[in-house]
Tab-separated table of C-alpha atoms and ligand atoms in Angstrom:
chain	number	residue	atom	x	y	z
H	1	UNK	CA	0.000	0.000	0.000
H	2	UNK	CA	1.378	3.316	-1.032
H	3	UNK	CA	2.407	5.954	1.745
H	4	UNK	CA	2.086	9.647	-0.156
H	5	UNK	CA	4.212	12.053	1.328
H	6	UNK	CA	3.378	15.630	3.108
H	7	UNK	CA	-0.168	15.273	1.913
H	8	UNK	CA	-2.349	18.554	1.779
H	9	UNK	CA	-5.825	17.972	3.863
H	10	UNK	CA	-7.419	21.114	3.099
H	11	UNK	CA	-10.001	19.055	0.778
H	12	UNK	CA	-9.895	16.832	3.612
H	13	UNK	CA	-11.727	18.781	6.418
H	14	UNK	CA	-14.903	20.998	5.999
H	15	UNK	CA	-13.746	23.429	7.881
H	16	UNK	CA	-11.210	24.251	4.886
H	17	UNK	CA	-7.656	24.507	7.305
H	18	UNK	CA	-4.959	24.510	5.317
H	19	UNK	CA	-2.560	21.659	6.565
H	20	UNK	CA	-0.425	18.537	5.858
H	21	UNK	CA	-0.250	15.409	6.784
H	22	UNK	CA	3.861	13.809	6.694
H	23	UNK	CA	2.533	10.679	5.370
H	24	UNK	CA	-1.171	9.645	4.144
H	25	UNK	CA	-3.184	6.677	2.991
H	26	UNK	CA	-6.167	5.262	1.650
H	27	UNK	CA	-6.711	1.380	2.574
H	28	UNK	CA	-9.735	0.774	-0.039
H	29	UNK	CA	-10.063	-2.856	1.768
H	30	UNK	CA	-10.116	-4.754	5.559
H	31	UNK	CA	-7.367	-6.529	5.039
H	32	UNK	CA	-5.100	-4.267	3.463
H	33	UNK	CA	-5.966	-1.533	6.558
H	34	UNK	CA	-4.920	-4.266	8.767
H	35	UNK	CA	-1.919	-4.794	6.575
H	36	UNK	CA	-1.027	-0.984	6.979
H	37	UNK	CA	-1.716	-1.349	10.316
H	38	UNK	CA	0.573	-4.117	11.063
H	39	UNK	CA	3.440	-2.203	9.218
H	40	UNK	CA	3.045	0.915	10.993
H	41	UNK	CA	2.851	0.036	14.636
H	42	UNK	CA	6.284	-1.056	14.894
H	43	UNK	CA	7.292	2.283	13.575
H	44	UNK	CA	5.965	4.254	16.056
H	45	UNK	CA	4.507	6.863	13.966
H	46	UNK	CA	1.960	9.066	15.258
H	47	UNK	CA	-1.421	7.822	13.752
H	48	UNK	CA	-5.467	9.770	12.960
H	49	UNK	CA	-8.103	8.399	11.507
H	50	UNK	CA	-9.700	10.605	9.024
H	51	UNK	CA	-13.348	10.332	6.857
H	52	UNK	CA	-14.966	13.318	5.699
H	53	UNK	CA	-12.775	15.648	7.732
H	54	UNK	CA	-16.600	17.562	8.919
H	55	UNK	CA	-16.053	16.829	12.333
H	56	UNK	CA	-12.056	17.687	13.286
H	57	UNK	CA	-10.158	21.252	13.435
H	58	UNK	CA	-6.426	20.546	12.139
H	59	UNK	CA	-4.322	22.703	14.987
H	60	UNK	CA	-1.556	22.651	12.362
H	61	UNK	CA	0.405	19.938	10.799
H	62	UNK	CA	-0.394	15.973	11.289
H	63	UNK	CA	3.423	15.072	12.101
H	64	UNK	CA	2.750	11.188	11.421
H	65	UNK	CA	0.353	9.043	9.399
H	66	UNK	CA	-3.187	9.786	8.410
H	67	UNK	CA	-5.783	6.717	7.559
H	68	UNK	CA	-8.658	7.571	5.601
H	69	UNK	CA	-10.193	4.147	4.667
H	70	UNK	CA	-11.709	4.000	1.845
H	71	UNK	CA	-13.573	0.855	1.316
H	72	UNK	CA	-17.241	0.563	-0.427
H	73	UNK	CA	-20.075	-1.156	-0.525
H	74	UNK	CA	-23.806	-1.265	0.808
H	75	UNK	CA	-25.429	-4.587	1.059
H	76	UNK	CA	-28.773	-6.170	2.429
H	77	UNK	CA	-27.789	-9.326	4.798
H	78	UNK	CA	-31.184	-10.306	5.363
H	79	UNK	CA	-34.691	-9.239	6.435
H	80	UNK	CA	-37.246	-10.310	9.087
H	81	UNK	CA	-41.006	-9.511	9.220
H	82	UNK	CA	-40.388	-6.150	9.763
H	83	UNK	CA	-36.579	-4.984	9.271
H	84	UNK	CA	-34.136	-5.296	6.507
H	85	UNK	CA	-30.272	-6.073	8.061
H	86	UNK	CA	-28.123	-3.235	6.049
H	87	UNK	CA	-24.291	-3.527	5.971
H	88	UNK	CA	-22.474	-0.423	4.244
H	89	UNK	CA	-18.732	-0.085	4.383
H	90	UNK	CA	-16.651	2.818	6.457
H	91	UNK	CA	-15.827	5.002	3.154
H	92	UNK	CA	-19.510	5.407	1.941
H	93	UNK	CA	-20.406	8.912	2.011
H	94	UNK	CA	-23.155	9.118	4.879
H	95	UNK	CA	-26.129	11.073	3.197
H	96	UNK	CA	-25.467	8.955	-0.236
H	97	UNK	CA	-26.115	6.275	1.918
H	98	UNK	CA	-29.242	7.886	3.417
H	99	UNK	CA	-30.849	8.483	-0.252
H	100	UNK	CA	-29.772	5.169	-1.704
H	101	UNK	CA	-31.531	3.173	1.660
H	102	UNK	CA	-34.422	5.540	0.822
H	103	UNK	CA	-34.566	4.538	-2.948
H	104	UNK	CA	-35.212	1.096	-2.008
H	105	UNK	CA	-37.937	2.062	0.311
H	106	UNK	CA	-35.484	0.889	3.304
H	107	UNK	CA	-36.698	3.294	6.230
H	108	UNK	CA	-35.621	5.139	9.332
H	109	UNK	CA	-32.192	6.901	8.058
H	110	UNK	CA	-34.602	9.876	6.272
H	111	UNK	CA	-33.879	12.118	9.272
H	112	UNK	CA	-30.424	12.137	9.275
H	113	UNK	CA	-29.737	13.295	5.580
H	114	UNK	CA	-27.616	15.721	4.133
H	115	UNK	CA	-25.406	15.386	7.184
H	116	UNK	CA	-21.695	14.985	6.134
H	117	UNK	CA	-19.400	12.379	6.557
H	118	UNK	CA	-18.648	9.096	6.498
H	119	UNK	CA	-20.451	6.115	7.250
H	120	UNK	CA	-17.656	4.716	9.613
H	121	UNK	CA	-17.559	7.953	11.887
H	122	UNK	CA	-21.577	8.078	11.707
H	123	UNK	CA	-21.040	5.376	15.029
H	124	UNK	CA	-18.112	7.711	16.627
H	125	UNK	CA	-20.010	10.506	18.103
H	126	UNK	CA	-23.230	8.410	17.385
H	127	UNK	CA	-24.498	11.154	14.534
H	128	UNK	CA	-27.788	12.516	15.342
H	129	UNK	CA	-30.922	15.295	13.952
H	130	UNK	CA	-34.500	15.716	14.028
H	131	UNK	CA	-34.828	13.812	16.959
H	132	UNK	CA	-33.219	10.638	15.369
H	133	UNK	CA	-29.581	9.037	16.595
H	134	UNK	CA	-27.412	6.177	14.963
H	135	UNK	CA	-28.125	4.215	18.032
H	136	UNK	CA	-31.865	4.301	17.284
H	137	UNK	CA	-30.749	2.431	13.977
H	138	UNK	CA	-27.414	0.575	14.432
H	139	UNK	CA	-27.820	-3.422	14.943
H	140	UNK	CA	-23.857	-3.236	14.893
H	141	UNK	CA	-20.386	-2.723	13.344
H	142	UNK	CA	-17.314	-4.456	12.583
H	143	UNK	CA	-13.274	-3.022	13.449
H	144	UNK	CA	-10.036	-3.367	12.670
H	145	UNK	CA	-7.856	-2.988	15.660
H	146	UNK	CA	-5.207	-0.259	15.391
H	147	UNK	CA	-2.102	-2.157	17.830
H	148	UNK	CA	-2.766	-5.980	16.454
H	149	UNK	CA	-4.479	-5.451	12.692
H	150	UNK	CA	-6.830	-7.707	14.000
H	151	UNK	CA	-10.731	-7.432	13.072
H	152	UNK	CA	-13.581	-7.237	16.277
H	153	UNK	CA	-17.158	-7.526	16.072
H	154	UNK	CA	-19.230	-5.009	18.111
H	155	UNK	CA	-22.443	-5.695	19.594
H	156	UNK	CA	-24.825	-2.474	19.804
H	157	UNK	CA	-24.614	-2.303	23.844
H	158	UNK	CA	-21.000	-2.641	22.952
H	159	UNK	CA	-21.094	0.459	21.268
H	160	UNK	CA	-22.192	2.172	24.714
H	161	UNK	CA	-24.049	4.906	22.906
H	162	UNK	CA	-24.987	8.657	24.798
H	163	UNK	CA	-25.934	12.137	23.296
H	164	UNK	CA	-23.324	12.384	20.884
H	165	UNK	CA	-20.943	9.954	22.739
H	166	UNK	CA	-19.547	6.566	22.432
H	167	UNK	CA	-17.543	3.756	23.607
H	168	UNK	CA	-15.373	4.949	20.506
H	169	UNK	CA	-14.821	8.299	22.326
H	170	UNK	CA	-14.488	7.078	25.799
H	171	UNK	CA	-12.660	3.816	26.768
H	172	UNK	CA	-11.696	2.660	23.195
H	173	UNK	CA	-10.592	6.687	21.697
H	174	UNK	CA	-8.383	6.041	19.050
H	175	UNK	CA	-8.154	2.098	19.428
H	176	UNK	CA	-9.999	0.645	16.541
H	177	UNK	CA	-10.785	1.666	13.039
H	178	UNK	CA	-14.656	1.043	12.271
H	179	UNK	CA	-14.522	-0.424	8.922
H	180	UNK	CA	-18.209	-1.600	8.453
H	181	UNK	CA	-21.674	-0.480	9.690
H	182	UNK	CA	-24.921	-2.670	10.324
H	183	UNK	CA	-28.424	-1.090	10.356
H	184	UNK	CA	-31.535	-2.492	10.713
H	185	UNK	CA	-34.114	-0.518	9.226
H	186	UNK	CA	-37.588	-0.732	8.350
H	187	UNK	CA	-40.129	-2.171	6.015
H	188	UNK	CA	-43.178	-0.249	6.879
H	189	UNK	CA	-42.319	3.802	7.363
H	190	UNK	CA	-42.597	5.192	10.643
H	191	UNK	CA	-41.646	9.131	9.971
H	192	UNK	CA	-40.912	10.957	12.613
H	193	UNK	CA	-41.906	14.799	12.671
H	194	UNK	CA	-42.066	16.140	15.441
H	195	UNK	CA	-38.525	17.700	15.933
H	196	UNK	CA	-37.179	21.225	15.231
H	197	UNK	CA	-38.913	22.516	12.039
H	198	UNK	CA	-40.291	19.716	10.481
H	199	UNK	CA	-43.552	19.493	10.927
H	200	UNK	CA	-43.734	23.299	9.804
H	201	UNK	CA	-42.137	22.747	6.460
H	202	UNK	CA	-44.544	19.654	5.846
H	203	UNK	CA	-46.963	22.075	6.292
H	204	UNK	CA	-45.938	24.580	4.347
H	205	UNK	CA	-45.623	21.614	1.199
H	206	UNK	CA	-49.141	20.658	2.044
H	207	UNK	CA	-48.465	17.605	2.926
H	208	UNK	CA	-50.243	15.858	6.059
H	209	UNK	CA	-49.150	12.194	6.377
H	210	UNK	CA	-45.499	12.215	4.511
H	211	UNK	CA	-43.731	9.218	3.301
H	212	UNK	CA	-40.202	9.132	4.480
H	213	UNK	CA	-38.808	10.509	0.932
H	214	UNK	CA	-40.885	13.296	1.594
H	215	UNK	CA	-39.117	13.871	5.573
H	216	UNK	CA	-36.014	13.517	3.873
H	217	UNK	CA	-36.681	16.260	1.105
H	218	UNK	CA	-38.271	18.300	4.173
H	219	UNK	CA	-34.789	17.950	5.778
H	220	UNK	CA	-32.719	18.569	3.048
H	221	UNK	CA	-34.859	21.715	2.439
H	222	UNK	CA	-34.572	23.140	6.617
H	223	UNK	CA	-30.834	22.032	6.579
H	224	UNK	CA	-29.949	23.939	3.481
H	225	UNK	CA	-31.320	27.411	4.365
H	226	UNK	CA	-30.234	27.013	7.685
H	227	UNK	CA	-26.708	25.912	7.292
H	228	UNK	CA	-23.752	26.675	5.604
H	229	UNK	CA	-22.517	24.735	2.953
H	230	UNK	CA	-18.198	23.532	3.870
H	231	UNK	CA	-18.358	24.263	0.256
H	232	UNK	CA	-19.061	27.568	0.397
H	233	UNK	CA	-18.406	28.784	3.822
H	234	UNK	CA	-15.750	26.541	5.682
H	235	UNK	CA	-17.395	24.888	9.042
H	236	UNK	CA	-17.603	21.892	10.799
H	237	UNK	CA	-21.306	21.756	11.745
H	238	UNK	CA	-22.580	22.216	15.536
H	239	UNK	CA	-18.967	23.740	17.222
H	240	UNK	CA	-20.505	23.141	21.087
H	241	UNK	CA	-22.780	20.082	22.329
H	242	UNK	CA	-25.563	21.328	23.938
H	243	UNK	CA	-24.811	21.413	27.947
H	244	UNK	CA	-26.720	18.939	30.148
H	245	UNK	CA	-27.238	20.487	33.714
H	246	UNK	CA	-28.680	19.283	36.300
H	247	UNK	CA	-32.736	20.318	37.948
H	248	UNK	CA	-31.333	22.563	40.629
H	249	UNK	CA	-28.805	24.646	38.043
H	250	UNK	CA	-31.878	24.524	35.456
H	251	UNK	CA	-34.276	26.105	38.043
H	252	UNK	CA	-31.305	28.695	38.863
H	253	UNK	CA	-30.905	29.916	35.325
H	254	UNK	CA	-34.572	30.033	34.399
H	255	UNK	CA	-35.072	32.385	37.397
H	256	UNK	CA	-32.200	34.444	35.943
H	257	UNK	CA	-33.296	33.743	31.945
H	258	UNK	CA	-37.486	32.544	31.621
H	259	UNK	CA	-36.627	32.886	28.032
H	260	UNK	CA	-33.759	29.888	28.308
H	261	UNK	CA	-34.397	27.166	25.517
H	262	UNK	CA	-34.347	24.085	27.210
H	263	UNK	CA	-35.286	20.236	26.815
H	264	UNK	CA	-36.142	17.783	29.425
H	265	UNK	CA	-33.293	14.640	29.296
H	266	UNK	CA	-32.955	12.701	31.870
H	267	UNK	CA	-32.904	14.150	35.256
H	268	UNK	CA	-31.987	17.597	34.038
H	269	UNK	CA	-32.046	19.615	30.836
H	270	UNK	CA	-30.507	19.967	27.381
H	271	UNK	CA	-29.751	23.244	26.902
H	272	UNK	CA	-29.480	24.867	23.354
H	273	UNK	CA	-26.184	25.604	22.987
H	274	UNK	CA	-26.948	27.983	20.395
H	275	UNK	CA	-29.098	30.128	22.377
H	276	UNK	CA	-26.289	30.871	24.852
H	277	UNK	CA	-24.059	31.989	22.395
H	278	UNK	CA	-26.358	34.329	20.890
H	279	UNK	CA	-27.497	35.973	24.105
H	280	UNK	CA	-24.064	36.089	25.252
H	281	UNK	CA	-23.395	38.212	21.694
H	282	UNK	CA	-21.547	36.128	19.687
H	283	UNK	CA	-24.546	35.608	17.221
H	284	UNK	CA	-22.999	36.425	13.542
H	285	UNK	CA	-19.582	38.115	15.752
H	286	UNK	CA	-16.159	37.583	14.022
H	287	UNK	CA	-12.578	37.950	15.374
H	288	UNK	CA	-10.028	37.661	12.061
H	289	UNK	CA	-11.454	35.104	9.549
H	290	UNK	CA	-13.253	32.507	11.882
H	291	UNK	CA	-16.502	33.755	13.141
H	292	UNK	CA	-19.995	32.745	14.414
H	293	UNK	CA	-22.152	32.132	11.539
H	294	UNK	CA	-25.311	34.424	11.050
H	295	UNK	CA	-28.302	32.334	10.785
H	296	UNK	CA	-27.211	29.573	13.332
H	297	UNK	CA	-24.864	30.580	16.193
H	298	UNK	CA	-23.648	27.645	17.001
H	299	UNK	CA	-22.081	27.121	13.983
H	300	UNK	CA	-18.335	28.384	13.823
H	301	UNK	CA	-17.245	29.743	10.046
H	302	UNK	CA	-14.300	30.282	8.359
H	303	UNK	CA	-14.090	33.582	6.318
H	304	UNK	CA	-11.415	32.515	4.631
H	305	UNK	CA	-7.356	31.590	5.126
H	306	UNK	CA	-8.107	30.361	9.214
H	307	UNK	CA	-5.460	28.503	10.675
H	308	UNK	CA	-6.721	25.721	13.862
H	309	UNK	CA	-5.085	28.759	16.123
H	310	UNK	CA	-7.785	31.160	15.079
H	311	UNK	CA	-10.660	28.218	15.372
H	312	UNK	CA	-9.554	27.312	18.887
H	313	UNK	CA	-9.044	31.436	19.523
H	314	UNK	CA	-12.430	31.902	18.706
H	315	UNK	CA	-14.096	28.937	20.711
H	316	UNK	CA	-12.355	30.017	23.914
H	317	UNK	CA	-13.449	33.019	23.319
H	318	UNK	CA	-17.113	31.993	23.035
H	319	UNK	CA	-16.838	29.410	25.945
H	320	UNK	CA	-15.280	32.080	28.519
H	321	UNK	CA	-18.415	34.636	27.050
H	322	UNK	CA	-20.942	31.879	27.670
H	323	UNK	CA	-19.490	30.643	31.179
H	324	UNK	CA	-19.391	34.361	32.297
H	325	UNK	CA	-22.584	35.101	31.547
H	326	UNK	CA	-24.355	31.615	32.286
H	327	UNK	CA	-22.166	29.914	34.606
H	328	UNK	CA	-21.888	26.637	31.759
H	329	UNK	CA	-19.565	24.991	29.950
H	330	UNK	CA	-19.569	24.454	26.375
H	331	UNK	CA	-17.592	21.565	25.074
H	332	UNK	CA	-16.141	21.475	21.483
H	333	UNK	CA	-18.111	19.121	19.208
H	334	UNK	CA	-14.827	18.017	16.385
H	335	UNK	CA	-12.158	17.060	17.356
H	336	UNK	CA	-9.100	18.940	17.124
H	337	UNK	CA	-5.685	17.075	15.617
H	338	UNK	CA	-2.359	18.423	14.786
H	339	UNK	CA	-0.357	21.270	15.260
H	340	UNK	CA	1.734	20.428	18.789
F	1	FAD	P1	-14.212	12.966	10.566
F	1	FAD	O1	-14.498	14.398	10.787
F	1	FAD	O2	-13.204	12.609	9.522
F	1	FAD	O3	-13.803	12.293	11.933
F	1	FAD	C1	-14.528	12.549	13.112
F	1	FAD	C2	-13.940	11.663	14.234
F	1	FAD	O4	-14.223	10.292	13.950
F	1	FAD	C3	-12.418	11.771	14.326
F	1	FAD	O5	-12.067	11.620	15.685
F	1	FAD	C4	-11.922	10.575	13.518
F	1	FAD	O6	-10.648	10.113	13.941
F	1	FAD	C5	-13.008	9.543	13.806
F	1	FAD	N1	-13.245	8.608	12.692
F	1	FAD	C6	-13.663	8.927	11.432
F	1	FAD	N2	-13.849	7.796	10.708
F	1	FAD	C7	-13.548	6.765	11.533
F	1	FAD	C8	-13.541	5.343	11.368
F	1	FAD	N3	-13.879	4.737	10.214
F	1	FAD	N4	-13.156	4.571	12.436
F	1	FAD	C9	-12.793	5.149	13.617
F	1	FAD	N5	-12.779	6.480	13.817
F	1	FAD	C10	-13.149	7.270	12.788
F	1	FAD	N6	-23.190	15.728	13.205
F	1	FAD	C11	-24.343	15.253	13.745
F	1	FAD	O7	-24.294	14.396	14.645
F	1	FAD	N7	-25.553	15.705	13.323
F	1	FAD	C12	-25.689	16.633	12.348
F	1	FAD	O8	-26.802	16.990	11.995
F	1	FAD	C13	-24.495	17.155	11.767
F	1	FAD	N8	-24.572	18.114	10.823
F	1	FAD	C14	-23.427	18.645	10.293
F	1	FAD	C15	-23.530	19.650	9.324
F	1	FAD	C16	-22.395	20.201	8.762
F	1	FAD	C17	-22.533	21.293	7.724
F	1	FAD	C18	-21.123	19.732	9.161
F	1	FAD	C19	-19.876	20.292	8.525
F	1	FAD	C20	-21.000	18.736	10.138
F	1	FAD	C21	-22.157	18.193	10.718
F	1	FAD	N9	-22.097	17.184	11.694
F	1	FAD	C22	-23.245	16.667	12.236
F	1	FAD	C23	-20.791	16.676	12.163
F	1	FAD	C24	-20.200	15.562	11.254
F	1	FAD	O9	-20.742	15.606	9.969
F	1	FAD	C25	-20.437	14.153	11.829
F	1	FAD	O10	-19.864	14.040	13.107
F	1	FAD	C26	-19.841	13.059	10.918
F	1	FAD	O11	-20.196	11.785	11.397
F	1	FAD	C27	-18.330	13.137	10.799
F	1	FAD	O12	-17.966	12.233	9.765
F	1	FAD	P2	-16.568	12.332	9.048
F	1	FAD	O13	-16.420	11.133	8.164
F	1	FAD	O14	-16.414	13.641	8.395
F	1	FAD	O15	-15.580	12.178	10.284
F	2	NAP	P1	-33.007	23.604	15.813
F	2	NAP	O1	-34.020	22.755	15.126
F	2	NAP	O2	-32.984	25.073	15.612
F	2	NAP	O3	-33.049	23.309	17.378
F	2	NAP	C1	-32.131	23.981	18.257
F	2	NAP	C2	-31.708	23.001	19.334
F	2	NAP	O4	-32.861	22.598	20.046
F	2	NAP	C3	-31.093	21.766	18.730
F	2	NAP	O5	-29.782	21.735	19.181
F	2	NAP	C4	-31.926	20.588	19.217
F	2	NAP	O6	-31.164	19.655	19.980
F	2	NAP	C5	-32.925	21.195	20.176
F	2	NAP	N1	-34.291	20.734	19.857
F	2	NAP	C6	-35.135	21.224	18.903
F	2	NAP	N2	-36.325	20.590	18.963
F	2	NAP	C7	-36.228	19.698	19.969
F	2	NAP	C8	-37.103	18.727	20.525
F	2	NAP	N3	-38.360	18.589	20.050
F	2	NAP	N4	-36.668	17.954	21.548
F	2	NAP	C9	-35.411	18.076	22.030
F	2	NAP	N5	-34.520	18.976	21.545
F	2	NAP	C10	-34.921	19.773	20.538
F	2	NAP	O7	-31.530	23.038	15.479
F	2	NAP	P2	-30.688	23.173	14.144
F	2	NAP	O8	-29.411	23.822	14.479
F	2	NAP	O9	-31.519	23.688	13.014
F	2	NAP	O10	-30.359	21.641	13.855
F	2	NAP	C11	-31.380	20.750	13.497
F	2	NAP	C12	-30.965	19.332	13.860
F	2	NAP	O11	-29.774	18.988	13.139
F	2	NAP	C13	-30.641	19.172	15.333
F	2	NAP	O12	-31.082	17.904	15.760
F	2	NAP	C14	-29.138	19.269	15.389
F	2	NAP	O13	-28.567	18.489	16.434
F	2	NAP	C15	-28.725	18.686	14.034
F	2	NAP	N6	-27.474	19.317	13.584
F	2	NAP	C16	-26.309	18.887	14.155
F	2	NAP	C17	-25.092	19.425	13.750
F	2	NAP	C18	-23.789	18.919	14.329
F	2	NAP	O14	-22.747	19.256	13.802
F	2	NAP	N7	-23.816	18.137	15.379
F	2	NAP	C19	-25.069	20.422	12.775
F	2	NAP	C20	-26.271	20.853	12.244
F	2	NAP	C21	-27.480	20.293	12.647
F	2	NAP	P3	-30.276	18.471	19.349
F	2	NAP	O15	-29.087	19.152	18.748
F	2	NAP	O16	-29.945	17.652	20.532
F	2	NAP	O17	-31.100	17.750	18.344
C-alpha cells in the first residue's frame, strides 16, 4: 500500500484549514488496513483516523500518518417480518447512503440526511438530527484494531451509545478503526416529525401524512437554508454540544433567563447551545477570519485563510463569554488534531 508524502488535507476537512499530513493513505479494503496497520505500529509513527474531515479542526500539521479508509459497498444481509439487516462499508459517504436506503424504500435513516461524513464515523459521536440518533438504527459494526491489525465484532450495547458519545470516544478513543456499519431498518415507514422545524415545512408543502422521501426532502430543504454549505463557507457543523445540567442549576438559570431554551433529558435539561451563544453576543460576531455564523450561532465559520489557532481562539473566546454570563460549559463538538 502506497504511503504519499506531506499530503495537503485542506479538501480533507470541511472546515477548509490549510494543513499537511507527513505521510497519508487510503486502505480501499479490511485486510489491506490491517496490513497498513501491522506495518506501521512497529514504527511508532503518530497515527489519525480521518473520513470526511466535517467533524475535526487541524491545529496545524499531522506530524505522522493519516488513515482515511476507503472501502465501499452497501449490502442487504437479510430481512425479518419487519426490518431489513443493512451492511455499508466505512468510506460510503453518509447522506449517499441515506438516499440510496431511501430509494429502495429501506426506512428510518430519512432524518439524518444531508449530514456529512462518512459512514464509519456516523457510530463515533453516534451522529444525530431531528430527533433521530445512529443508536436508534445501528444493529452493529465491525473493526479493525489499530495495535494488532486484528478485526472485532461489536455488539450495539458494545457500542455504549450517549448524546453524541460513544464507547469509541471514551474507553476505546483512538483504538480501533470502524470499517463496516450494520443497520436495521424498516419495512413499513414510521416518519418521525415532530422535531425542530419539520412538521412546519410539511406544512408549508401541504403535505399531512409524509412518506419518508418526503421527511427527507423536508430535511434537506430546513438544513440547506439554515446551514452553511463547507463548500461555500468553511465549518464543521454544531462547534458546542448542547450542555446537560442538572434540575437545581436549570431552576437557577430560568429564574435568571425565563426565556432559556431548554429540553427535558434525563434528570436535568438539554440546553441549546446555540441560544447561549447568541445571548451572550456572539450571534454572527467575528474575530479575524473565523466567526460565528449568522443564521445559526452555534455554527463556527471560516471567512477565509483560518489557521486551527484562530478556530480554537475563537471557541475560547465563546466558551469564557458563555461561562461568564451563564455559569456553563460548552464543550467542542470536532475534534481537534495536529499542530503540537
Ligand atoms: P471525521 O471528521 O473525519 O472524523 C470525526 C472523528 O471520527 C475523528 O475523531 C476521527 O478520527 C473519527 N473517525 C472517522 N472515521 C472513523 C472510522 N472509520 N473509524 C474510527 N474512527 C473514525 N453531526 C451530527 O451528529 N448531526 C448533524 O446533523 C451534523 N450536521 C453537520 C452539518 C455540517 C454542515 C457539518 C460540517 C458537520 C455536521 N455534523 C453533524 C458533524 C459531522 O458531519 C459528523 O460528526 C460526521 O459523522 C463526521 O464524519 P466524518 O467522516 O467527516 O468524520
Ligand atoms: P433547531 O431545530 O434550531 O433546534 C435547536 C436546538 O434545540 C437543537 O440543538 C436541538 O437539539 C434542540 N431541539 C429542537 N427541537 C427539539 C425537541 N423537540 N426535543 C429536544 N430537543 C430539541 O436546530 P438546528 O441547528 O436547526 O439543527 C437541526 C438538527 O440537526 C438538530 O437535531 C441538530 O442536532 C442537528 N445538527 C447537528 C449538527 C452537528 O454538527 N452536530 C449540525 C447541524 C445540525 P439536538 O441538537 O440535541 O437535536
Amino acid at each position: 500500500m502506497r504511503f504519499l508524502e506531506n499530503f495537503p488535507l485542506a479538501a480533507f476537512n470541511t472546515f477548509g484549514i490549510r494543513a499537511k499530513a507527513r505521510y497519508f493513505a487510503a486502505p480501499a479494503s479490511e485486510d489491506e488496513l490491517a496490513r497498513l496497520l501491522r506495518s506501521v505500529t512497529a514504527r511508532n509513527l503518530p497515527l489519525m483516523v480521518l473520513g470526511g474531515g466535517s467533524n475535526v479542526i487541524f491545529g496545524g500539521d499531522f506530524a505522522g500518518l493519516v488513515i482515511h479508509p476507503d472501502m465501499r459497498g452497501i449490502q442487504c444481509l437479510g430481512e425479518t417480518a419487519e426490518h431489513y439487516l443493512i451492511e455499508a462499508a466505512a468510506g460510503e459517504k453518509w447522506h449517499d447512503f441515506v438516499q440510496y436506503t431511501l430509494a429502495r424504500n429501506w426506512f428510518g435513516l430519512e432524518n439524518l440526511s444531508l449530514i456529512p461524513g462518512t459512514v464509519g464515523a456516523s457510530p463515533i459521536q453516534n451522529i444525530g438530527a431531528y430527533g433521530v440518533e445512529v443508536t436508534d438504527r445501528l444493529h452493529s459494526l465491525t473493526a479493525i484494531e489499530i495495535a494488532t491489525g486484528c478485526r472485532h465484532e461489536f455488539t450495539h450495547a458494545q457500542c455504549r451509545f450517549g448524546y453524541r458519545d460513544s464507547v469509541f470516544k471514551q474507553e476505546l478513543r483512538d483504538r480501533f478503526i470502524i470499517s463496516r456499519v450494520r443497520f436495521r431498518l424498516l419495512k413499513t415507514p414510521a416518519p418521525r416529525i415532530d422535531y425542530g422545524d419539520i412538521r412546519q415545512e410539511l406544512v408549508a408543502r401541504h403535505i399531512d401524512s409524509p412518506t419518508p422521501r418526503q421527511v427527507s426532502d423536508a430535511v434537506i430543504a430546513i438544513r440547506s437554508r439554515k446551514l452553511p454549505s463547507p463548500d461555500v463557507l468553511g465549518n464543521a457543523g454544531s462547534f458546542f454540544k448542547n450542555p446537560v445540567v442538572g434540575r437545581a442549576q436549570l431552576e437557577s438559570l430560568k429564574a435568571d433567563w425565563p426565556a432559556l431554551v431548554s429540553y427535558p433529558q434525563g434528570e436535568g435539561a438539554k440546553l441549546a447551545a446555540g441560544w447561549l451563544i447568541e445571548q451572550a453576543g456572539w450571534k454572527g460576531r467575528r474575530i479575524g477570519p473565523v466567526g460565528s455564523y449568522e443564521k445559526q450561532a452555534l455554527v463556527l465559520v471560516n471567512h477565509g485563510g483560518a489557521t486551527g489557532g484562530d478556530v480554537v481562539c475563537v471557541a475560547q473566546a465563546i466558551q469564557q463569554a458563555v461561562r461568564e454570563r451563564f455559569g456553563v460549559e460548552l464543550e467542542m463538538e470536532p475534534q481537534v488534531y495536529g499542530g503540537n
